[in-house]
Short mmCIF file of C-alpha atoms in Angstrom, two decimals:
data_model
loop_
_atom_site.label_atom_id
_atom_site.label_comp_id
_atom_site.label_asym_id
_atom_site.label_seq_id
_atom_site.Cartn_x
_atom_site.Cartn_y
_atom_site.Cartn_z
CA UNK A 1 57.36 104.24 -122.63
CA UNK A 2 57.73 102.50 -125.99
CA UNK A 3 60.27 104.53 -127.98
CA UNK A 4 63.43 106.58 -127.61
CA UNK A 5 65.00 109.30 -129.75
CA UNK A 6 67.63 108.10 -132.23
CA UNK A 7 70.49 109.88 -130.47
CA UNK A 8 69.58 108.12 -127.21
CA UNK A 9 69.67 104.74 -128.96
CA UNK A 10 73.14 105.58 -130.29
CA UNK A 11 74.21 106.53 -126.76
CA UNK A 12 72.87 103.24 -125.38
CA UNK A 13 74.50 101.27 -128.22
CA UNK A 14 77.90 102.76 -127.33
CA UNK A 15 77.36 102.11 -123.61
CA UNK A 16 76.40 98.49 -124.30
CA UNK A 17 79.48 97.90 -126.45
CA UNK A 18 81.76 99.15 -123.67
CA UNK A 19 79.82 97.09 -121.13
CA UNK A 20 80.11 93.97 -123.29
CA UNK A 21 83.87 94.41 -123.56
CA UNK A 22 84.36 94.90 -119.81
CA UNK A 23 81.87 92.23 -118.77
CA UNK A 24 83.41 89.52 -120.98
CA UNK A 25 86.71 89.95 -119.14
CA UNK A 26 85.93 90.87 -115.55
CA UNK A 27 82.16 91.28 -115.15
CA UNK A 28 80.54 94.53 -114.02
CA UNK A 29 78.91 95.49 -117.32
CA UNK A 30 75.75 96.46 -115.49
CA UNK A 31 77.51 99.39 -113.87
CA UNK A 32 77.71 100.90 -117.37
CA UNK A 33 74.36 99.89 -118.89
CA UNK A 34 72.02 100.48 -115.94
CA UNK A 35 73.10 104.11 -115.33
CA UNK A 36 73.05 104.72 -119.10
CA UNK A 37 69.44 103.55 -119.36
CA UNK A 38 68.40 105.62 -116.35
CA UNK A 39 70.10 108.68 -117.90
CA UNK A 40 68.14 107.99 -121.11
CA UNK A 41 64.93 108.30 -119.10
CA UNK A 42 63.95 104.63 -118.84
CA UNK A 43 62.04 103.87 -115.58
CA UNK A 44 63.93 101.73 -113.01
CA UNK A 45 61.87 98.54 -113.35
CA UNK A 46 62.00 98.65 -117.16
CA UNK A 47 65.73 99.33 -116.87
CA UNK A 48 66.24 96.12 -114.89
CA UNK A 49 64.12 94.04 -117.28
CA UNK A 50 65.69 95.48 -120.42
CA UNK A 51 69.16 95.13 -118.93
CA UNK A 52 68.63 91.38 -118.60
CA UNK A 53 67.65 91.14 -122.28
CA UNK A 54 70.73 92.95 -123.57
CA UNK A 55 72.97 91.16 -121.04
CA UNK A 56 71.93 87.82 -122.57
CA UNK A 57 73.64 88.85 -125.80
CA UNK A 58 76.86 89.83 -124.03
CA UNK A 59 77.16 86.77 -121.78
CA UNK A 60 76.04 84.48 -124.63
CA UNK A 61 78.54 86.00 -127.04
CA UNK A 62 81.42 85.66 -124.57
CA UNK A 63 80.39 82.11 -123.71
CA UNK A 64 80.45 81.06 -127.37
CA UNK A 65 83.84 82.68 -127.91
CA UNK A 66 85.38 80.91 -124.91
CA UNK A 67 83.73 77.60 -125.85
CA UNK A 68 85.06 77.74 -129.43
CA UNK A 69 88.58 77.99 -128.04
CA UNK A 70 88.11 75.12 -125.60
CA UNK A 71 88.02 77.10 -122.34
CA UNK A 72 84.56 75.83 -121.35
CA UNK A 73 82.55 72.73 -122.27
CA UNK A 74 78.93 73.83 -122.60
CA UNK A 75 77.64 70.27 -122.32
CA UNK A 76 79.58 69.52 -119.13
CA UNK A 77 78.71 72.84 -117.51
CA UNK A 78 75.01 72.83 -118.47
CA UNK A 79 73.89 71.59 -115.01
CA UNK A 80 75.67 74.53 -113.39
CA UNK A 81 74.07 76.98 -115.83
CA UNK A 82 70.62 75.51 -115.12
CA UNK A 83 71.15 75.83 -111.36
CA UNK A 84 72.26 79.42 -111.87
CA UNK A 85 69.09 80.08 -113.88
CA UNK A 86 66.92 78.44 -111.21
CA UNK A 87 68.49 80.55 -108.48
CA UNK A 88 67.96 83.68 -110.55
CA UNK A 89 64.29 82.88 -111.14
CA UNK A 90 63.72 82.48 -107.40
CA UNK A 91 65.64 85.67 -106.71
CA UNK A 92 63.64 87.71 -109.21
CA UNK A 93 60.35 86.31 -107.89
CA UNK A 94 61.27 87.09 -104.29
CA UNK A 95 62.86 90.47 -105.03
CA UNK A 96 59.92 92.37 -103.56
CA UNK A 97 60.29 90.80 -100.10
CA UNK A 98 64.08 90.46 -99.83
CA UNK A 99 65.65 93.37 -97.86
CA UNK A 100 67.41 95.06 -100.76
CA UNK A 101 68.78 97.78 -98.47
CA UNK A 102 70.74 95.13 -96.56
CA UNK A 103 72.27 93.92 -99.82
CA UNK A 104 73.09 97.48 -100.87
CA UNK A 105 74.70 98.11 -97.51
CA UNK A 106 77.09 95.16 -97.49
CA UNK A 107 77.81 94.77 -101.21
CA UNK A 108 80.51 97.49 -101.59
CA UNK A 109 82.55 95.92 -98.81
CA UNK A 110 82.23 92.44 -100.35
CA UNK A 111 83.46 93.84 -103.67
CA UNK A 112 86.40 95.56 -101.97
CA UNK A 113 87.25 92.25 -100.27
CA UNK A 114 87.21 90.52 -103.69
CA UNK A 115 89.51 93.22 -105.09
CA UNK A 116 91.93 92.74 -102.19
CA UNK A 117 91.83 88.94 -102.62
CA UNK A 118 92.71 89.03 -106.31
CA UNK A 119 95.05 92.00 -105.94
CA UNK A 120 97.20 90.59 -103.13
CA UNK A 121 97.07 86.84 -103.83
CA UNK A 122 100.25 86.29 -105.89
CA UNK A 123 99.50 82.77 -107.13
CA UNK A 124 96.23 83.62 -108.89
CA UNK A 125 97.00 82.97 -112.53
CA UNK A 126 96.08 80.75 -115.45
CA UNK A 127 97.22 77.53 -113.72
CA UNK A 128 94.56 75.38 -112.04
CA UNK A 129 95.07 74.60 -108.36
CA UNK A 130 93.63 72.33 -105.67
CA UNK A 131 89.84 72.10 -105.58
CA UNK A 132 88.41 72.83 -102.11
CA UNK A 133 84.85 71.66 -102.83
CA UNK A 134 83.43 68.91 -105.05
CA UNK A 135 81.86 69.88 -108.37
CA UNK A 136 78.54 68.39 -107.19
CA UNK A 137 78.46 70.43 -103.98
CA UNK A 138 79.63 73.56 -105.79
CA UNK A 139 76.78 73.16 -108.29
CA UNK A 140 74.13 72.60 -105.62
CA UNK A 141 75.17 75.38 -103.23
CA UNK A 142 77.39 78.18 -104.47
CA UNK A 143 76.05 78.42 -108.02
CA UNK A 144 72.30 78.83 -107.23
CA UNK A 145 73.16 81.17 -104.35
CA UNK A 146 74.94 83.60 -106.67
CA UNK A 147 72.21 83.09 -109.29
CA UNK A 148 69.65 84.03 -106.62
CA UNK A 149 71.64 87.16 -105.81
CA UNK A 150 71.67 88.10 -109.51
CA UNK A 151 67.89 87.82 -109.66
CA UNK A 152 67.39 89.88 -106.51
CA UNK A 153 69.97 92.62 -107.05
CA UNK A 154 72.70 91.87 -109.60
CA UNK A 155 75.78 94.13 -109.44
CA UNK A 156 78.99 92.18 -108.93
CA UNK A 157 77.58 88.78 -109.93
CA UNK A 158 80.52 88.08 -112.24
CA UNK A 159 83.01 88.96 -109.50
CA UNK A 160 81.32 86.55 -107.07
CA UNK A 161 81.30 83.72 -109.62
CA UNK A 162 84.97 84.39 -110.34
CA UNK A 163 85.82 84.26 -106.65
CA UNK A 164 84.05 80.91 -106.29
CA UNK A 165 85.67 79.31 -109.32
CA UNK A 166 89.17 80.42 -108.30
CA UNK A 167 89.05 79.97 -104.51
CA UNK A 168 86.69 76.97 -104.22
CA UNK A 169 86.84 75.11 -107.54
CA UNK A 170 90.58 75.72 -108.06
CA UNK A 171 90.22 77.05 -111.62
CA UNK A 172 92.86 79.16 -113.33
CA UNK A 173 91.67 82.71 -113.88
CA UNK A 174 91.06 82.39 -117.65
CA UNK A 175 89.08 79.15 -117.20
CA UNK A 176 87.17 80.79 -114.35
CA UNK A 177 86.30 83.75 -116.59
CA UNK A 178 85.00 81.44 -119.32
CA UNK A 179 82.83 79.45 -116.91
CA UNK A 180 81.59 82.62 -115.20
CA UNK A 181 80.17 83.88 -118.48
CA UNK A 182 78.17 80.66 -119.02
CA UNK A 183 76.71 80.78 -115.50
CA UNK A 184 76.01 84.50 -115.91
CA UNK A 185 74.12 83.65 -119.10
CA UNK A 186 72.02 81.21 -117.08
CA UNK A 187 71.25 83.74 -114.34
CA UNK A 188 70.44 86.43 -116.92
CA UNK A 189 68.07 84.05 -118.69
CA UNK A 190 66.26 83.05 -115.50
CA UNK A 191 65.63 86.63 -114.37
CA UNK A 192 64.76 87.68 -117.93
CA UNK A 193 61.91 85.16 -118.09
CA UNK A 194 60.44 86.61 -114.90
CA UNK A 195 60.71 90.19 -116.20
CA UNK A 196 59.10 89.21 -119.52
CA UNK A 197 56.15 87.68 -117.67
CA UNK A 198 55.77 90.97 -115.78
CA UNK A 199 55.87 92.98 -119.04
CA UNK A 200 58.78 95.25 -118.11
CA UNK A 201 61.13 94.58 -121.05
CA UNK A 202 61.60 97.26 -123.72
CA UNK A 203 62.32 95.04 -126.71
CA UNK A 204 63.56 97.65 -129.19
CA UNK A 205 66.03 99.14 -126.73
CA UNK A 206 67.11 95.74 -125.45
CA UNK A 207 67.76 94.34 -128.92
CA UNK A 208 69.71 97.41 -130.08
CA UNK A 209 71.86 97.24 -126.97
CA UNK A 210 72.08 93.46 -127.34
CA UNK A 211 73.78 93.78 -130.73
CA UNK A 212 76.34 96.13 -129.21
CA UNK A 213 76.83 93.79 -126.22
CA UNK A 214 77.43 90.87 -128.58
CA UNK A 215 80.09 92.78 -130.51
CA UNK A 216 81.78 94.18 -127.40
CA UNK A 217 81.90 90.73 -125.79
CA UNK A 218 83.49 89.21 -128.87
CA UNK A 219 86.27 91.80 -128.79
CA UNK A 220 86.71 91.55 -125.03
CA UNK A 221 86.79 87.76 -124.84
CA UNK A 222 89.38 87.53 -127.60
CA UNK A 223 91.51 90.10 -125.80
CA UNK A 224 91.19 88.13 -122.54
CA UNK A 225 92.22 84.87 -124.24
CA UNK A 226 95.24 86.58 -125.77
CA UNK A 227 96.42 88.21 -122.54
CA UNK A 228 95.17 85.75 -119.87
CA UNK A 229 95.73 86.59 -116.21
CA UNK A 230 97.82 89.63 -117.15
CA UNK A 231 94.67 91.52 -118.17
CA UNK A 232 91.89 89.63 -116.34
CA UNK A 233 93.32 89.95 -112.83
CA UNK A 234 93.97 93.74 -112.81
CA UNK A 235 90.71 94.50 -114.63
CA UNK A 236 88.77 92.37 -112.13
CA UNK A 237 90.35 94.33 -109.26
CA UNK A 238 89.61 97.68 -110.94
CA UNK A 239 86.02 96.78 -111.81
CA UNK A 240 85.29 95.55 -108.28
CA UNK A 241 86.67 98.75 -106.71
CA UNK A 242 84.91 101.05 -109.19
CA UNK A 243 81.60 99.26 -108.64
CA UNK A 244 82.05 99.51 -104.86
CA UNK A 245 82.82 103.24 -105.08
CA UNK A 246 79.85 103.82 -107.37
CA UNK A 247 77.49 102.07 -104.93
CA UNK A 248 78.89 104.04 -101.97
CA UNK A 249 78.50 107.29 -103.94
CA UNK A 250 74.74 106.74 -104.18
CA UNK A 251 73.05 109.19 -101.76
CA UNK A 252 70.52 106.44 -101.04
CA UNK A 253 73.14 103.97 -99.85
CA UNK A 254 72.22 102.77 -96.31
CA UNK A 255 75.68 103.63 -94.92
CA UNK A 256 75.46 107.23 -96.13
CA UNK A 257 71.95 107.58 -94.75
CA UNK A 258 73.10 106.16 -91.41
CA UNK A 259 76.11 108.53 -91.31
CA UNK A 260 74.02 111.46 -92.52
CA UNK A 261 76.36 112.31 -95.43
#
């Protein structure tokens, strides 16, 4: 497919704006854009490829907004972003042989665990705390692992990066959000290159949605910087739970197939 009706482009533009707003604060924008593209009649593989294109605009926009206000140093964090991109490239290349059903089966419960962690841990705020792992080790292990996951599957990537930055790197939640967006940009870029080489990116749709993602992320990131942990923490919990419920509601989810429901 090469074109969509105008009203479908408007629908996708609105979905991408909402996704950009949510994703810039707590991640999870893909749970809005991917279903929207499937509803619009875009085939699954083209949906994944095009989603990476428009996601670049959202994560890039949020990254620039946070960097302008001093919440992330792009130069200092470039090695992490490159490792995230490398992991994503490997994930996208190996997607056909990785057991996606296993990921689909366990992911909702990981997201619920993240929601419980951020929801019940009282000292998660904007203040930085003790680092449990060196920056070097964090960059070489955790970052490419989550990047790899983003290339293979994707949903919840922002939540996993947030969990790592807060629980392992000791970042405050606003700083963690800012750094998550930069690493998410890297993982989006890595997977996007692979999808472009396979010819499954719908450029017109992706660019239209990209503009909306850019605008939504600008609004969302400014709101997050104004409110800090007061808005990021509850939204992260809500997004993680909603994404988990949405995955479990899929009739093709391995748990539902196993239970016969």
